[in-house]
N, CA, C, O and CB atoms as a CASP TS submission, in Angstrom:
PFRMAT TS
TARGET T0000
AUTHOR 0000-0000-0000
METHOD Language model
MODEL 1
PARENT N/A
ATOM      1  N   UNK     1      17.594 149.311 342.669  1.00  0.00           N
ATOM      2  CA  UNK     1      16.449 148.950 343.488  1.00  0.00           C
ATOM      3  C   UNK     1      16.342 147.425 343.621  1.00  0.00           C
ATOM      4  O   UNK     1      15.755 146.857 344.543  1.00  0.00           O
ATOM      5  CB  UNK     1      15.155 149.532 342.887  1.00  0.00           C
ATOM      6  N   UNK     2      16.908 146.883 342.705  1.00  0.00           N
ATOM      7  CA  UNK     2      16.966 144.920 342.900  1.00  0.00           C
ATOM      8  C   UNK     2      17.723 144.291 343.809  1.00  0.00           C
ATOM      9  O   UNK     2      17.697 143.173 344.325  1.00  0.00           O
ATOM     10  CB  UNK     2      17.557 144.091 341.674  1.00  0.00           C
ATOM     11  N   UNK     3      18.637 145.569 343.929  1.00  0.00           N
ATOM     12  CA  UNK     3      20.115 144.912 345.020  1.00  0.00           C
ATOM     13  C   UNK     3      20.002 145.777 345.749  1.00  0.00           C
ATOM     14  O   UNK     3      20.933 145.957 346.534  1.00  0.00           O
ATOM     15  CB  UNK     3      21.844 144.770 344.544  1.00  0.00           C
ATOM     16  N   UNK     4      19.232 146.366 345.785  1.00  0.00           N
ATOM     17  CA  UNK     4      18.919 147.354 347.746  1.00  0.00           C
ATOM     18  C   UNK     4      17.683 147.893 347.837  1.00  0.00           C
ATOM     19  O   UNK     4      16.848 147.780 346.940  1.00  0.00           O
ATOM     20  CB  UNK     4      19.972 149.020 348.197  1.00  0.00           C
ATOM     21  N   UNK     5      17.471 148.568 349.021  1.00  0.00           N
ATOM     22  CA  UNK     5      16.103 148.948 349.344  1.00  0.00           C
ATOM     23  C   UNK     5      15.449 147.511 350.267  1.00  0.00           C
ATOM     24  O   UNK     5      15.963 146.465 350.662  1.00  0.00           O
ATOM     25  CB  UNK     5      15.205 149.328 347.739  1.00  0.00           C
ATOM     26  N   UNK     6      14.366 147.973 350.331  1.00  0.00           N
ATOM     27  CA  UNK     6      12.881 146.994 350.841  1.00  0.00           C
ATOM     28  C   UNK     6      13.400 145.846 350.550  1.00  0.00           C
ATOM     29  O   UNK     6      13.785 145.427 349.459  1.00  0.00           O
ATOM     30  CB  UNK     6      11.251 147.155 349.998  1.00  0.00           C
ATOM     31  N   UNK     7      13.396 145.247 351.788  1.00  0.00           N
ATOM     32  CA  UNK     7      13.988 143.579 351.980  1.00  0.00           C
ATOM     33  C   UNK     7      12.203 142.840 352.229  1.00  0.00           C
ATOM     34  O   UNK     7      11.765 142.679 353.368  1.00  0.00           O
ATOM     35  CB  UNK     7      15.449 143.318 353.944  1.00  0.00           C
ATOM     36  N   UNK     8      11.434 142.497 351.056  1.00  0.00           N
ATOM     37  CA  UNK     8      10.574 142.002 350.387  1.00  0.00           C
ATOM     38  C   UNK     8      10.454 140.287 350.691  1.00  0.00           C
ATOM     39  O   UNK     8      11.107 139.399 350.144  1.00  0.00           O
ATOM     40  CB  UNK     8      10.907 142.448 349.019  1.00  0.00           C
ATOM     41  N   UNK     9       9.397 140.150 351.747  1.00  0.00           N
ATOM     42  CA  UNK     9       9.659 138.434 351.939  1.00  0.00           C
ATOM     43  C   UNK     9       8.056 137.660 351.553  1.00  0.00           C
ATOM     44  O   UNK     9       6.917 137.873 351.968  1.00  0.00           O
ATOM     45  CB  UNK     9      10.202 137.997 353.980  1.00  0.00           C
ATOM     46  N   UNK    10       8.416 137.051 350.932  1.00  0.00           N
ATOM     47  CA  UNK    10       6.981 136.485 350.278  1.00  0.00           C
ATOM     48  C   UNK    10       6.242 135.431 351.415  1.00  0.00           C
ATOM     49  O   UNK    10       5.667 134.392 351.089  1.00  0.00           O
ATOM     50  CB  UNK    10       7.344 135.500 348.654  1.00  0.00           C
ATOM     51  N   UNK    11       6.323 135.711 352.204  1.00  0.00           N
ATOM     52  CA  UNK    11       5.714 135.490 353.755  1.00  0.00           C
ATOM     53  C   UNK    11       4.498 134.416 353.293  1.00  0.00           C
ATOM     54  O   UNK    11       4.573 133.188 353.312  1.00  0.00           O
ATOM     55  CB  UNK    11       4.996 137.208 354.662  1.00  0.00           C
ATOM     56  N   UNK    12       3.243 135.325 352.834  1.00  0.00           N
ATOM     57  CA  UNK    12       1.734 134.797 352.457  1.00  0.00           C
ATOM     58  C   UNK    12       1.538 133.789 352.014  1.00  0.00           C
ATOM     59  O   UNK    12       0.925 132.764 352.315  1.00  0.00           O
ATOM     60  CB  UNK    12       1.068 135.389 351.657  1.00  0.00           C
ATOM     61  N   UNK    13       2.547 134.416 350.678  1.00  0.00           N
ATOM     62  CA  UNK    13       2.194 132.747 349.621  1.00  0.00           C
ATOM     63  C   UNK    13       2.982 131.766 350.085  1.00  0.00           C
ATOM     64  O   UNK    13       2.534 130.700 349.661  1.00  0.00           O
ATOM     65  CB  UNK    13       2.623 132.720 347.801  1.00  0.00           C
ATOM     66  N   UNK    14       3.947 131.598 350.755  1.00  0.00           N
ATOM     67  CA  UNK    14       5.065 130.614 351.002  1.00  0.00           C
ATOM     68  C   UNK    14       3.995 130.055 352.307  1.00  0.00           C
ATOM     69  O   UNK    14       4.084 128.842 352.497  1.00  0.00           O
ATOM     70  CB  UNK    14       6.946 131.361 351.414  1.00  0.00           C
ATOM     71  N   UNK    15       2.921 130.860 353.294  1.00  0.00           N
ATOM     72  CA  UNK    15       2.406 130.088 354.463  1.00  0.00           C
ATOM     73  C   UNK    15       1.475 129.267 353.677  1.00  0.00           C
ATOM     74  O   UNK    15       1.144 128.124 353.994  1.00  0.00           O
ATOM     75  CB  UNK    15       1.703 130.964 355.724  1.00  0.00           C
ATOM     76  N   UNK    16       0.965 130.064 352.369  1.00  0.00           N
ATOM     77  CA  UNK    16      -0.004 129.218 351.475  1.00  0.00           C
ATOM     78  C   UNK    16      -0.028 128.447 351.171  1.00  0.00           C
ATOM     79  O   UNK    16      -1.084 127.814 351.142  1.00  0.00           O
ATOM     80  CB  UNK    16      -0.290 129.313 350.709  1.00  0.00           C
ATOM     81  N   UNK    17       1.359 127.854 350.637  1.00  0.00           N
ATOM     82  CA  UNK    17       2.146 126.652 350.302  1.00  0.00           C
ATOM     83  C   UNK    17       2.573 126.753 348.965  1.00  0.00           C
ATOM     84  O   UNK    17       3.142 125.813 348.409  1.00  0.00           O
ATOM     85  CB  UNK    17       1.405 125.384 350.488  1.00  0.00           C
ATOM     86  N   UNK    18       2.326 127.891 348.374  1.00  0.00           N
ATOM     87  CA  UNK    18       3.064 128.418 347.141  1.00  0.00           C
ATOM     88  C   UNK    18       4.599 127.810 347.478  1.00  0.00           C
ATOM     89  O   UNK    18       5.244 127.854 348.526  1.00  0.00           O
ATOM     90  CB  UNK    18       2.986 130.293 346.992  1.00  0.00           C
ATOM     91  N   UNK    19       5.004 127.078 345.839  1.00  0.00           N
ATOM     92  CA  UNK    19       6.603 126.764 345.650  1.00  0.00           C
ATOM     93  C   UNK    19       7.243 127.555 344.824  1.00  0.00           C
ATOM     94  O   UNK    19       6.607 127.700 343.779  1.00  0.00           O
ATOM     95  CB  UNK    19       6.928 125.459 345.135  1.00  0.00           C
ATOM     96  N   UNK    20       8.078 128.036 344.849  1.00  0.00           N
ATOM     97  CA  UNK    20       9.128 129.015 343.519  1.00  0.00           C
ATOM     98  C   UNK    20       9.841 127.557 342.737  1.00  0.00           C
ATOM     99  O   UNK    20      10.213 126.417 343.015  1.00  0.00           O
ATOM    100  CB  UNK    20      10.916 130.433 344.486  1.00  0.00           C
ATOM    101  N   UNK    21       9.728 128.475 341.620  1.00  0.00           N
ATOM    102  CA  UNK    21      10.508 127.094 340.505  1.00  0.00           C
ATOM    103  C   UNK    21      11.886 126.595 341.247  1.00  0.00           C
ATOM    104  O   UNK    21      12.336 125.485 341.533  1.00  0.00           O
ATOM    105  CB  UNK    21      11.127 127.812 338.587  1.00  0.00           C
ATOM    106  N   UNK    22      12.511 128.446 341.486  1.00  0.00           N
ATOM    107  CA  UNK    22      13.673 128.791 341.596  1.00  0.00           C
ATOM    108  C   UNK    22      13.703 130.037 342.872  1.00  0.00           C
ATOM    109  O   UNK    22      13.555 131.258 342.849  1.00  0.00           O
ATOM    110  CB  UNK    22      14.140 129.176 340.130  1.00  0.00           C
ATOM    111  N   UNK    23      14.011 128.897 344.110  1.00  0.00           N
ATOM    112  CA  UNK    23      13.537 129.566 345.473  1.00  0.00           C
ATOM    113  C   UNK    23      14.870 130.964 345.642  1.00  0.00           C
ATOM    114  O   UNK    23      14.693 132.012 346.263  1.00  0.00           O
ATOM    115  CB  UNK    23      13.592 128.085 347.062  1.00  0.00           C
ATOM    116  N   UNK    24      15.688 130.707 345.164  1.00  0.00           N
ATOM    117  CA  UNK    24      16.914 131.780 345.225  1.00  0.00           C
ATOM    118  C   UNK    24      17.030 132.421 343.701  1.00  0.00           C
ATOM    119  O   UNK    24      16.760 131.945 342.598  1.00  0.00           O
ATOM    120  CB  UNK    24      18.524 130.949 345.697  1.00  0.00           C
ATOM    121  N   UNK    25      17.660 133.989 344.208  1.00  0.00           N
ATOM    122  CA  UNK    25      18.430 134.730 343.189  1.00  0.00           C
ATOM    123  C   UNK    25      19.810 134.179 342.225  1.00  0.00           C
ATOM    124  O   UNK    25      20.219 134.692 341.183  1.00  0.00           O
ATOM    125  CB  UNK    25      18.865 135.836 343.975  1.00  0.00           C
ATOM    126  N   UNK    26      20.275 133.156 342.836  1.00  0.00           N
ATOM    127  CA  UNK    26      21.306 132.210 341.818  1.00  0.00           C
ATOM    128  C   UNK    26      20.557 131.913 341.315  1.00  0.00           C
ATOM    129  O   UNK    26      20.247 132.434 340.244  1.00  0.00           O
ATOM    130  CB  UNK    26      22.196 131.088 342.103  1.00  0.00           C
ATOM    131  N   UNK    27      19.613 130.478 342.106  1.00  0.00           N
ATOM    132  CA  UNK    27      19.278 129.401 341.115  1.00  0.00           C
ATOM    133  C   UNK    27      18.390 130.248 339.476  1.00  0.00           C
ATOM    134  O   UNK    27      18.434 129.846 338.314  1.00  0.00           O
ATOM    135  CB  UNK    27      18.051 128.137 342.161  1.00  0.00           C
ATOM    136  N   UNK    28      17.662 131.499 340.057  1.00  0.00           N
ATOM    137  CA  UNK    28      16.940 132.148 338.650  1.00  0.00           C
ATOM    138  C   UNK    28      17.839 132.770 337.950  1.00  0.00           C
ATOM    139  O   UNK    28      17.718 132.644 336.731  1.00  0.00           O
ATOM    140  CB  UNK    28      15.799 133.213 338.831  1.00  0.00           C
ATOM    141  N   UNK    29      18.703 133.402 338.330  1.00  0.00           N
ATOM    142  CA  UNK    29      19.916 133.922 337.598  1.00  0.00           C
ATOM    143  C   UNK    29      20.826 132.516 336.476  1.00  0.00           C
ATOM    144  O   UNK    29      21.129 132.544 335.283  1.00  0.00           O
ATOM    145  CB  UNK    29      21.054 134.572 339.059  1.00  0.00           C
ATOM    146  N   UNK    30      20.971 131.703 337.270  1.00  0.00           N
ATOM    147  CA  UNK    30      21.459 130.674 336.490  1.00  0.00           C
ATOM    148  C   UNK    30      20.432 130.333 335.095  1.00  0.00           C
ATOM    149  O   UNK    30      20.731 130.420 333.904  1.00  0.00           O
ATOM    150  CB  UNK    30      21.609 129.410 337.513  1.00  0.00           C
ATOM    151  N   UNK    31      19.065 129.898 335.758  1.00  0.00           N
ATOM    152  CA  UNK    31      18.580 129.689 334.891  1.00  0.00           C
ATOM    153  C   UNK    31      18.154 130.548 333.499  1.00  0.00           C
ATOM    154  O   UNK    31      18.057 130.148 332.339  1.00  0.00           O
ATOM    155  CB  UNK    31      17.930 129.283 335.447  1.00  0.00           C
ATOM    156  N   UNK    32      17.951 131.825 334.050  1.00  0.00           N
ATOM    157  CA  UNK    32      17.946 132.999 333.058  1.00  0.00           C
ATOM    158  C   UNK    32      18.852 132.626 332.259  1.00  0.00           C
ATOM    159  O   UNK    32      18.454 132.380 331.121  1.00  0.00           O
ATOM    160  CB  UNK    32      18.216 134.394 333.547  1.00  0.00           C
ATOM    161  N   UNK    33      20.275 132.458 332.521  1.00  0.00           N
ATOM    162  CA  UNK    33      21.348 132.671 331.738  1.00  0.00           C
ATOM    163  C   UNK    33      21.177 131.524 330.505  1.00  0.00           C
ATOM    164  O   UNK    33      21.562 131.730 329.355  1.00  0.00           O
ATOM    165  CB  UNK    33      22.727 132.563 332.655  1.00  0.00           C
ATOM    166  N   UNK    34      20.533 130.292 330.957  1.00  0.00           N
ATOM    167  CA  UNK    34      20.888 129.172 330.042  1.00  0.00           C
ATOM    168  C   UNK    34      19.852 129.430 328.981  1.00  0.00           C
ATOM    169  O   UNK    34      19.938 129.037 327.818  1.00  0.00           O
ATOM    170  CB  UNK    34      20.821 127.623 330.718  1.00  0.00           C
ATOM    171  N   UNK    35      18.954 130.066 329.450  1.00  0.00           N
ATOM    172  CA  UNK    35      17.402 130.643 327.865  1.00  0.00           C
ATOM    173  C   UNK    35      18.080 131.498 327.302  1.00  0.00           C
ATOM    174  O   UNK    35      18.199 131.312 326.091  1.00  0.00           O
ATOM    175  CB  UNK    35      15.554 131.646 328.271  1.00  0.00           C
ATOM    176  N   UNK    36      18.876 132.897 327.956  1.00  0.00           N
ATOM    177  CA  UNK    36      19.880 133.675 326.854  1.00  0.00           C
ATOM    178  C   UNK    36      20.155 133.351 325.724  1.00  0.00           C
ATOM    179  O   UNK    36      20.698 132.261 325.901  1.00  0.00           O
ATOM    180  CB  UNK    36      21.023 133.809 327.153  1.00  0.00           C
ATOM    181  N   UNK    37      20.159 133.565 324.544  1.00  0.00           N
ATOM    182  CA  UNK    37      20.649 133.158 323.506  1.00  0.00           C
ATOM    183  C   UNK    37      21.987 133.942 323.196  1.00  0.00           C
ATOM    184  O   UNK    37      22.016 135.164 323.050  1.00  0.00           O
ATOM    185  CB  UNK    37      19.656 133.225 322.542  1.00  0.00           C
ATOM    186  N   UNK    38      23.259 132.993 323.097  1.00  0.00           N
ATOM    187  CA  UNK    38      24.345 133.034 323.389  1.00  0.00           C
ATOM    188  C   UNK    38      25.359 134.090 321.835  1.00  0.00           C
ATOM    189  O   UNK    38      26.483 134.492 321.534  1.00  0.00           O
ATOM    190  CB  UNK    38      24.630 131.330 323.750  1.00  0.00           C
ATOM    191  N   UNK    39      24.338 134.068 321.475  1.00  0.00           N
ATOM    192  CA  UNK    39      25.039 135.049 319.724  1.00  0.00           C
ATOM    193  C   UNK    39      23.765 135.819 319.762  1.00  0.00           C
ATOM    194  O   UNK    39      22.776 135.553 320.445  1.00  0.00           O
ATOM    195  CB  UNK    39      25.317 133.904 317.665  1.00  0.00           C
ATOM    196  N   UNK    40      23.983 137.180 318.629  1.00  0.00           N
ATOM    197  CA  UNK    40      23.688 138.238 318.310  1.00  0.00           C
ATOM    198  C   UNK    40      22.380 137.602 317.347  1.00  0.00           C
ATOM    199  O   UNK    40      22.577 136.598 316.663  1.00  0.00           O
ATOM    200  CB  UNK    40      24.939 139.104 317.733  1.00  0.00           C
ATOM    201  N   UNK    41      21.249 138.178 317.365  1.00  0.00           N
ATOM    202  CA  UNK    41      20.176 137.276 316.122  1.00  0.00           C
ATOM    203  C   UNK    41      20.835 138.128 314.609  1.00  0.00           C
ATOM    204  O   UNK    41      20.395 137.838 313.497  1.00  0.00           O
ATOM    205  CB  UNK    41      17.798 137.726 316.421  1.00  0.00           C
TER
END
């Protein structure tokens, strides 16, 4: 359902002037990856 379906556009808040940290699925994916903690606890 993340990678298909309902093509979801944040229309409202973006006319609102709402900013995303991380306006794309890379740039949050990237960033996700670097908080990961890279070994097993």
């Amino acid at each position: 359902i993340v990678l298909e379906g309902q093509k979801v556009k944040p229309t409202r808040v973006l006319d609102l002037g709402f900013k995303f940290k991380y306006p794309t699925i890379d740039e949050a994916c990237k960033q996700f990856a670097v908080l990961t903690p890279k070994t097993a606890y």
